[in-house]
Amino acid sequence: NAKFFKGLPRRIPYTGTLRVRGEAVIAYSTFERINAELPEGQEPYKNPRNLASGMVRRSEVTRDGSVEFIPFGMSVDDPKFKPTHYVQSLKFLASQGFNPVAHVTCSEDGVASAVEGFKKKIEAFDYPTDGLVFCIDDTFVSEKLGSTGHHPRGAIAFKWADEKQKTTLRQIEWSASRTGVLTPVAIFDPVELEGTTVKRASVHNLTMVRKLKLGIGDQISIYKANMIIPQI
């Protein structure tokens, strides 16, 4: 299925072993087109992330180029060819026909303005973007720092503050899982979040209901965890 991803070249000039890391994504504009072309009566898809996750497993729907591959890293076996800087590796990927992730280089003094620049840019960005990753450009220094059990020390990710909307809690429903576990679900006046209408959110368990001191008619704030899962 990956052969049909937009931005993934079938052939590249480099003949050695090249490992490329990236994400398969669906642009907001493509997502809107897919929903607009659905047969009448079919429920529209909720968000581009979930749709991309499902589409990469189904060859009949990846062939139209709806899924795009955006690389953010690479490695090679040849030590003489190894890039000395992270940005070098992204430029190399571009020379091979890939479309690398959006990025800027800056000094320590320029970090704040770089963040502000991205903050303005993502408002019109065609892809779901939930944060920024800061990387040390010098690959030697980055490797010397090593890794924790979770991530390399040469890079750190920050999430944007969640978009929040206030609304009124109208009801608590109980949802039964396949194994019989009961979960409280909050029903509230619909709000627009991250491009979709949200009117219900799981409250997980009774302890959470008590912790939030939820009562019918309460004013509550809603946000989407990771831009997907509605939370109170």
PDB file of C-alpha atoms in Angstrom, residues 1-231:
ATOM      1  CA  ASN A   1       0.000   0.000   0.000  1.00  0.00           C
ATOM      2  CA  ALA A   2       2.889   2.376   0.767  1.00  0.00           C
ATOM      3  CA  LYS A   3       3.814   2.394  -2.950  1.00  0.00           C
ATOM      4  CA  PHE A   4       0.792   4.590  -3.595  1.00  0.00           C
ATOM      5  CA  PHE A   5       1.509   7.192  -0.910  1.00  0.00           C
ATOM      6  CA  LYS A   6       1.926  10.676  -2.332  1.00  0.00           C
ATOM      7  CA  GLY A   7       5.476  11.902  -1.662  1.00  0.00           C
ATOM      8  CA  LEU A   8       7.015   8.407  -1.612  1.00  0.00           C
ATOM      9  CA  PRO A   9       9.190   8.035  -4.758  1.00  0.00           C
ATOM     10  CA  ARG A  10       9.187   4.631  -6.484  1.00  0.00           C
ATOM     11  CA  ARG A  11      12.886   5.020  -7.330  1.00  0.00           C
ATOM     12  CA  ILE A  12      15.652   7.124  -5.767  1.00  0.00           C
ATOM     13  CA  PRO A  13      19.175   7.990  -7.008  1.00  0.00           C
ATOM     14  CA  TYR A  14      20.891   6.659  -3.847  1.00  0.00           C
ATOM     15  CA  THR A  15      21.839   2.976  -4.224  1.00  0.00           C
ATOM     16  CA  GLY A  16      22.943   2.128  -0.666  1.00  0.00           C
ATOM     17  CA  THR A  17      20.724   1.051   2.238  1.00  0.00           C
ATOM     18  CA  LEU A  18      18.583   4.002   3.286  1.00  0.00           C
ATOM     19  CA  ARG A  19      16.112   3.920   6.186  1.00  0.00           C
ATOM     20  CA  VAL A  20      13.523   6.673   6.198  1.00  0.00           C
ATOM     21  CA  ARG A  21      11.244   7.489   9.136  1.00  0.00           C
ATOM     22  CA  GLY A  22       8.103   9.541   8.696  1.00  0.00           C
ATOM     23  CA  GLU A  23       4.342   9.707   9.024  1.00  0.00           C
ATOM     24  CA  ALA A  24       1.493   8.857   6.694  1.00  0.00           C
ATOM     25  CA  VAL A  25      -0.965  11.761   6.835  1.00  0.00           C
ATOM     26  CA  ILE A  26      -4.117  13.080   5.181  1.00  0.00           C
ATOM     27  CA  ALA A  27      -4.315  16.833   4.540  1.00  0.00           C
ATOM     28  CA  TYR A  28      -7.385  18.751   5.746  1.00  0.00           C
ATOM     29  CA  SER A  29      -8.223  19.700   2.132  1.00  0.00           C
ATOM     30  CA  THR A  30      -8.057  16.032   1.068  1.00  0.00           C
ATOM     31  CA  PHE A  31     -10.134  15.031   4.097  1.00  0.00           C
ATOM     32  CA  GLU A  32     -12.860  17.500   3.119  1.00  0.00           C
ATOM     33  CA  ARG A  33     -12.850  16.176  -0.459  1.00  0.00           C
ATOM     34  CA  ILE A  34     -13.198  12.571   0.725  1.00  0.00           C
ATOM     35  CA  ASN A  35     -16.174  13.456   2.943  1.00  0.00           C
ATOM     36  CA  ALA A  36     -17.780  15.468   0.129  1.00  0.00           C
ATOM     37  CA  GLU A  37     -17.527  12.471  -2.228  1.00  0.00           C
ATOM     38  CA  LEU A  38     -19.134   9.972   0.177  1.00  0.00           C
ATOM     39  CA  PRO A  39     -22.393   8.328  -1.003  1.00  0.00           C
ATOM     40  CA  GLU A  40     -25.555   9.989   0.271  1.00  0.00           C
ATOM     41  CA  GLY A  41     -26.519   8.730   3.714  1.00  0.00           C
ATOM     42  CA  GLN A  42     -23.009   7.568   4.685  1.00  0.00           C
ATOM     43  CA  GLU A  43     -21.787   9.158   7.902  1.00  0.00           C
ATOM     44  CA  PRO A  44     -18.824  11.491   7.305  1.00  0.00           C
ATOM     45  CA  TYR A  45     -15.424  10.618   8.760  1.00  0.00           C
ATOM     46  CA  LYS A  46     -14.634  12.282  12.101  1.00  0.00           C
ATOM     47  CA  ASN A  47     -11.019  13.435  11.604  1.00  0.00           C
ATOM     48  CA  PRO A  48      -8.077  13.007   9.193  1.00  0.00           C
ATOM     49  CA  ARG A  49      -5.852  11.174  11.696  1.00  0.00           C
ATOM     50  CA  ASN A  50      -8.238   8.275  12.256  1.00  0.00           C
ATOM     51  CA  LEU A  51      -8.990   8.113   8.530  1.00  0.00           C
ATOM     52  CA  ALA A  52      -5.274   7.954   7.640  1.00  0.00           C
ATOM     53  CA  SER A  53      -4.756   5.152  10.174  1.00  0.00           C
ATOM     54  CA  GLY A  54      -7.534   3.119   8.550  1.00  0.00           C
ATOM     55  CA  MET A  55      -6.652   3.902   4.941  1.00  0.00           C
ATOM     56  CA  VAL A  56      -3.028   2.737   5.069  1.00  0.00           C
ATOM     57  CA  ARG A  57      -4.324  -0.802   5.639  1.00  0.00           C
ATOM     58  CA  ARG A  58      -6.727  -0.789   2.668  1.00  0.00           C
ATOM     59  CA  SER A  59      -5.105  -0.882  -0.765  1.00  0.00           C
ATOM     60  CA  GLU A  60      -8.280  -0.002  -2.667  1.00  0.00           C
ATOM     61  CA  VAL A  61      -8.400   3.455  -1.079  1.00  0.00           C
ATOM     62  CA  THR A  62      -4.709   4.375  -0.999  1.00  0.00           C
ATOM     63  CA  ARG A  63      -4.306   4.295  -4.779  1.00  0.00           C
ATOM     64  CA  ASP A  64      -5.811   7.749  -5.328  1.00  0.00           C
ATOM     65  CA  GLY A  65      -2.946   9.487  -3.512  1.00  0.00           C
ATOM     66  CA  SER A  66      -5.074  10.646  -0.564  1.00  0.00           C
ATOM     67  CA  VAL A  67      -2.411   9.497   1.913  1.00  0.00           C
ATOM     68  CA  GLU A  68       0.822  11.486   1.905  1.00  0.00           C
ATOM     69  CA  PHE A  69       4.173  10.385   3.341  1.00  0.00           C
ATOM     70  CA  ILE A  70       6.141  13.083   5.209  1.00  0.00           C
ATOM     71  CA  PRO A  71       9.618  11.986   6.403  1.00  0.00           C
ATOM     72  CA  PHE A  72      11.313  13.455   9.481  1.00  0.00           C
ATOM     73  CA  GLY A  73      14.464  11.315   9.780  1.00  0.00           C
ATOM     74  CA  MET A  74      16.845   8.912   8.052  1.00  0.00           C
ATOM     75  CA  SER A  75      19.881   6.696   8.563  1.00  0.00           C
ATOM     76  CA  VAL A  76      22.409   4.996   6.271  1.00  0.00           C
ATOM     77  CA  ASP A  77      24.887   2.143   6.702  1.00  0.00           C
ATOM     78  CA  ASP A  78      27.825   3.897   4.986  1.00  0.00           C
ATOM     79  CA  PRO A  79      29.728   5.851   7.720  1.00  0.00           C
ATOM     80  CA  LYS A  80      31.449   8.015   5.053  1.00  0.00           C
ATOM     81  CA  PHE A  81      28.078   9.165   3.793  1.00  0.00           C
ATOM     82  CA  LYS A  82      26.522   9.870   7.170  1.00  0.00           C
ATOM     83  CA  PRO A  83      25.151  13.459   7.467  1.00  0.00           C
ATOM     84  CA  THR A  84      26.904  15.533  10.149  1.00  0.00           C
ATOM     85  CA  HIS A  85      23.830  17.695  10.745  1.00  0.00           C
ATOM     86  CA  TYR A  86      20.123  16.907  11.014  1.00  0.00           C
ATOM     87  CA  VAL A  87      19.165  19.541   8.416  1.00  0.00           C
ATOM     88  CA  GLN A  88      21.656  17.938   6.023  1.00  0.00           C
ATOM     89  CA  SER A  89      19.670  14.693   6.218  1.00  0.00           C
ATOM     90  CA  LEU A  90      16.409  16.508   5.390  1.00  0.00           C
ATOM     91  CA  LYS A  91      18.059  18.203   2.392  1.00  0.00           C
ATOM     92  CA  PHE A  92      19.353  14.823   1.237  1.00  0.00           C
ATOM     93  CA  LEU A  93      15.839  13.333   1.469  1.00  0.00           C
ATOM     94  CA  ALA A  94      14.524  16.235  -0.622  1.00  0.00           C
ATOM     95  CA  SER A  95      17.217  15.513  -3.244  1.00  0.00           C
ATOM     96  CA  GLN A  96      15.947  11.921  -3.413  1.00  0.00           C
ATOM     97  CA  GLY A  97      12.399  13.017  -4.230  1.00  0.00           C
ATOM     98  CA  PHE A  98      10.872  13.026  -0.730  1.00  0.00           C
ATOM     99  CA  ASN A  99       8.958  15.943   0.814  1.00  0.00           C
ATOM    100  CA  PRO A 100      10.540  16.365   4.291  1.00  0.00           C
ATOM    101  CA  VAL A 101       8.733  17.784   7.306  1.00  0.00           C
ATOM    102  CA  ALA A 102       8.547  21.596   7.595  1.00  0.00           C
ATOM    103  CA  HIS A 103      11.518  22.893   9.595  1.00  0.00           C
ATOM    104  CA  VAL A 104      13.704  25.903  10.372  1.00  0.00           C
ATOM    105  CA  THR A 105      17.201  26.238  11.833  1.00  0.00           C
ATOM    106  CA  CYS A 106      17.950  28.795  14.500  1.00  0.00           C
ATOM    107  CA  SER A 107      20.451  29.706  17.205  1.00  0.00           C
ATOM    108  CA  GLU A 108      19.615  29.602  20.911  1.00  0.00           C
ATOM    109  CA  ASP A 109      18.536  33.249  20.716  1.00  0.00           C
ATOM    110  CA  GLY A 110      16.189  32.544  17.820  1.00  0.00           C
ATOM    111  CA  VAL A 111      14.133  29.733  19.372  1.00  0.00           C
ATOM    112  CA  ALA A 112      11.322  31.977  20.668  1.00  0.00           C
ATOM    113  CA  SER A 113      10.845  33.737  17.312  1.00  0.00           C
ATOM    114  CA  ALA A 114      10.953  30.368  15.481  1.00  0.00           C
ATOM    115  CA  VAL A 115       8.161  29.081  17.726  1.00  0.00           C
ATOM    116  CA  GLU A 116       6.128  32.256  17.089  1.00  0.00           C
ATOM    117  CA  GLY A 117       6.654  31.793  13.358  1.00  0.00           C
ATOM    118  CA  PHE A 118       5.297  28.245  13.447  1.00  0.00           C
ATOM    119  CA  LYS A 119       2.460  29.335  15.724  1.00  0.00           C
ATOM    120  CA  LYS A 120       1.203  31.709  13.032  1.00  0.00           C
ATOM    121  CA  LYS A 121       1.970  29.303  10.196  1.00  0.00           C
ATOM    122  CA  ILE A 122       0.008  26.322  11.533  1.00  0.00           C
ATOM    123  CA  GLU A 123      -3.240  28.297  11.609  1.00  0.00           C
ATOM    124  CA  ALA A 124      -3.323  27.886   7.825  1.00  0.00           C
ATOM    125  CA  PHE A 125      -1.395  24.578   7.733  1.00  0.00           C
ATOM    126  CA  ASP A 126      -3.073  21.844   5.667  1.00  0.00           C
ATOM    127  CA  TYR A 127      -2.017  19.092   8.088  1.00  0.00           C
ATOM    128  CA  PRO A 128      -3.002  18.228  11.674  1.00  0.00           C
ATOM    129  CA  THR A 129      -0.156  19.649  13.794  1.00  0.00           C
ATOM    130  CA  ASP A 130      -0.201  19.172  17.575  1.00  0.00           C
ATOM    131  CA  GLY A 131       3.240  20.501  18.490  1.00  0.00           C
ATOM    132  CA  LEU A 132       6.903  21.084  17.614  1.00  0.00           C
ATOM    133  CA  VAL A 133      10.044  18.978  17.984  1.00  0.00           C
ATOM    134  CA  PHE A 134      13.317  20.715  18.907  1.00  0.00           C
ATOM    135  CA  CYS A 135      16.429  18.885  17.678  1.00  0.00           C
ATOM    136  CA  ILE A 136      20.136  19.512  18.154  1.00  0.00           C
ATOM    137  CA  ASP A 137      21.377  19.989  14.587  1.00  0.00           C
ATOM    138  CA  ASP A 138      24.873  18.520  15.160  1.00  0.00           C
ATOM    139  CA  THR A 139      24.370  14.737  14.895  1.00  0.00           C
ATOM    140  CA  PHE A 140      27.656  13.975  16.723  1.00  0.00           C
ATOM    141  CA  VAL A 141      26.582  16.013  19.775  1.00  0.00           C
ATOM    142  CA  SER A 142      23.072  14.571  19.599  1.00  0.00           C
ATOM    143  CA  GLU A 143      24.370  10.968  19.619  1.00  0.00           C
ATOM    144  CA  LYS A 144      26.826  11.709  22.441  1.00  0.00           C
ATOM    145  CA  LEU A 145      23.898  12.747  24.650  1.00  0.00           C
ATOM    146  CA  GLY A 146      22.447   9.234  24.313  1.00  0.00           C
ATOM    147  CA  SER A 147      18.859   8.226  25.026  1.00  0.00           C
ATOM    148  CA  THR A 148      16.466   7.558  27.863  1.00  0.00           C
ATOM    149  CA  GLY A 149      14.213   4.502  27.763  1.00  0.00           C
ATOM    150  CA  HIS A 150      11.642   6.727  26.078  1.00  0.00           C
ATOM    151  CA  HIS A 151      13.380   9.207  23.736  1.00  0.00           C
ATOM    152  CA  PRO A 152      16.752  10.490  22.457  1.00  0.00           C
ATOM    153  CA  ARG A 153      18.166  13.305  24.599  1.00  0.00           C
ATOM    154  CA  GLY A 154      19.098  15.261  21.487  1.00  0.00           C
ATOM    155  CA  ALA A 155      15.452  16.033  20.713  1.00  0.00           C
ATOM    156  CA  ILE A 156      12.415  17.076  22.724  1.00  0.00           C
ATOM    157  CA  ALA A 157       8.758  17.464  21.760  1.00  0.00           C
ATOM    158  CA  PHE A 158       6.368  20.165  22.939  1.00  0.00           C
ATOM    159  CA  LYS A 159       2.599  20.153  22.425  1.00  0.00           C
ATOM    160  CA  TRP A 160       0.570  23.243  21.594  1.00  0.00           C
ATOM    161  CA  ALA A 161      -1.883  24.316  24.284  1.00  0.00           C
ATOM    162  CA  ASP A 162      -5.227  22.595  23.683  1.00  0.00           C
ATOM    163  CA  GLU A 163      -8.071  24.563  22.124  1.00  0.00           C
ATOM    164  CA  LYS A 164     -10.867  24.756  24.721  1.00  0.00           C
ATOM    165  CA  GLN A 165     -14.573  25.596  24.498  1.00  0.00           C
ATOM    166  CA  LYS A 166     -17.043  26.208  27.319  1.00  0.00           C
ATOM    167  CA  THR A 167     -20.453  24.552  27.276  1.00  0.00           C
ATOM    168  CA  THR A 168     -23.207  23.239  29.564  1.00  0.00           C
ATOM    169  CA  LEU A 169     -23.437  19.663  30.870  1.00  0.00           C
ATOM    170  CA  ARG A 170     -26.911  18.268  30.155  1.00  0.00           C
ATOM    171  CA  GLN A 171     -26.747  14.586  31.054  1.00  0.00           C
ATOM    172  CA  ILE A 172     -24.555  11.644  32.097  1.00  0.00           C
ATOM    173  CA  GLU A 173     -25.115   8.407  30.169  1.00  0.00           C
ATOM    174  CA  TRP A 174     -23.706   5.008  31.041  1.00  0.00           C
ATOM    175  CA  SER A 175     -22.000   3.098  28.245  1.00  0.00           C
ATOM    176  CA  ALA A 176     -21.514  -0.685  28.532  1.00  0.00           C
ATOM    177  CA  SER A 177     -18.380  -2.207  26.974  1.00  0.00           C
ATOM    178  CA  ARG A 178     -18.173  -5.647  25.362  1.00  0.00           C
ATOM    179  CA  THR A 179     -16.984  -7.094  28.702  1.00  0.00           C
ATOM    180  CA  GLY A 180     -19.711  -5.368  30.718  1.00  0.00           C
ATOM    181  CA  VAL A 181     -17.668  -2.452  32.101  1.00  0.00           C
ATOM    182  CA  LEU A 182     -19.847   0.638  32.648  1.00  0.00           C
ATOM    183  CA  THR A 183     -18.347   4.010  31.692  1.00  0.00           C
ATOM    184  CA  PRO A 184     -19.967   7.421  32.371  1.00  0.00           C
ATOM    185  CA  VAL A 185     -20.348   9.577  29.247  1.00  0.00           C
ATOM    186  CA  ALA A 186     -21.026  13.325  29.493  1.00  0.00           C
ATOM    187  CA  ILE A 187     -23.612  14.796  27.102  1.00  0.00           C
ATOM    188  CA  PHE A 188     -23.387  18.570  26.627  1.00  0.00           C
ATOM    189  CA  ASP A 189     -24.419  21.390  24.301  1.00  0.00           C
ATOM    190  CA  PRO A 190     -22.488  20.947  21.012  1.00  0.00           C
ATOM    191  CA  VAL A 191     -19.224  22.891  20.546  1.00  0.00           C
ATOM    192  CA  GLU A 192     -16.799  23.258  17.618  1.00  0.00           C
ATOM    193  CA  LEU A 193     -13.311  21.863  18.361  1.00  0.00           C
ATOM    194  CA  GLU A 194     -10.399  21.243  15.974  1.00  0.00           C
ATOM    195  CA  GLY A 195     -12.766  21.457  12.987  1.00  0.00           C
ATOM    196  CA  THR A 196     -15.449  19.052  14.261  1.00  0.00           C
ATOM    197  CA  THR A 197     -18.659  19.287  16.299  1.00  0.00           C
ATOM    198  CA  VAL A 198     -18.382  17.646  19.734  1.00  0.00           C
ATOM    199  CA  LYS A 199     -21.339  16.887  22.005  1.00  0.00           C
ATOM    200  CA  ARG A 200     -20.206  13.961  24.188  1.00  0.00           C
ATOM    201  CA  ALA A 201     -17.071  12.872  26.044  1.00  0.00           C
ATOM    202  CA  SER A 202     -16.091   9.900  28.195  1.00  0.00           C
ATOM    203  CA  VAL A 203     -15.578  10.720  31.884  1.00  0.00           C
ATOM    204  CA  HIS A 204     -13.750   7.368  32.283  1.00  0.00           C
ATOM    205  CA  ASN A 205     -15.058   6.276  35.714  1.00  0.00           C
ATOM    206  CA  LEU A 206     -17.012   7.279  38.822  1.00  0.00           C
ATOM    207  CA  THR A 207     -13.850   8.552  40.542  1.00  0.00           C
ATOM    208  CA  MET A 208     -13.400  11.105  37.732  1.00  0.00           C
ATOM    209  CA  VAL A 209     -17.047  12.217  38.049  1.00  0.00           C
ATOM    210  CA  ARG A 210     -16.503  12.857  41.775  1.00  0.00           C
ATOM    211  CA  LYS A 211     -13.120  14.538  41.215  1.00  0.00           C
ATOM    212  CA  LEU A 212     -14.633  16.993  38.708  1.00  0.00           C
ATOM    213  CA  LYS A 213     -17.713  17.394  40.965  1.00  0.00           C
ATOM    214  CA  LEU A 214     -19.927  17.135  37.898  1.00  0.00           C
ATOM    215  CA  GLY A 215     -23.568  18.193  38.147  1.00  0.00           C
ATOM    216  CA  ILE A 216     -26.270  18.582  35.512  1.00  0.00           C
ATOM    217  CA  GLY A 217     -26.331  22.215  34.322  1.00  0.00           C
ATOM    218  CA  ASP A 218     -22.655  22.823  35.211  1.00  0.00           C
ATOM    219  CA  GLN A 219     -20.450  24.977  32.985  1.00  0.00           C
ATOM    220  CA  ILE A 220     -17.622  22.738  31.689  1.00  0.00           C
ATOM    221  CA  SER A 221     -14.565  23.212  29.446  1.00  0.00           C
ATOM    222  CA  ILE A 222     -14.018  20.738  26.604  1.00  0.00           C
ATOM    223  CA  TYR A 223     -10.745  20.049  24.772  1.00  0.00           C
ATOM    224  CA  LYS A 224      -9.424  17.309  22.490  1.00  0.00           C
ATOM    225  CA  ALA A 225      -6.510  15.286  23.851  1.00  0.00           C
ATOM    226  CA  ASN A 226      -3.978  14.846  21.009  1.00  0.00           C
ATOM    227  CA  MET A 227      -6.488  16.731  18.824  1.00  0.00           C
ATOM    228  CA  ILE A 228      -8.725  13.636  18.752  1.00  0.00           C
ATOM    229  CA  ILE A 229     -10.264  12.458  22.040  1.00  0.00           C
ATOM    230  CA  PRO A 230     -12.794  14.842  23.678  1.00  0.00           C
ATOM    231  CA  GLN A 231     -12.045  15.457  27.368  1.00  0.00           C
TER     232      GLN A 231
END
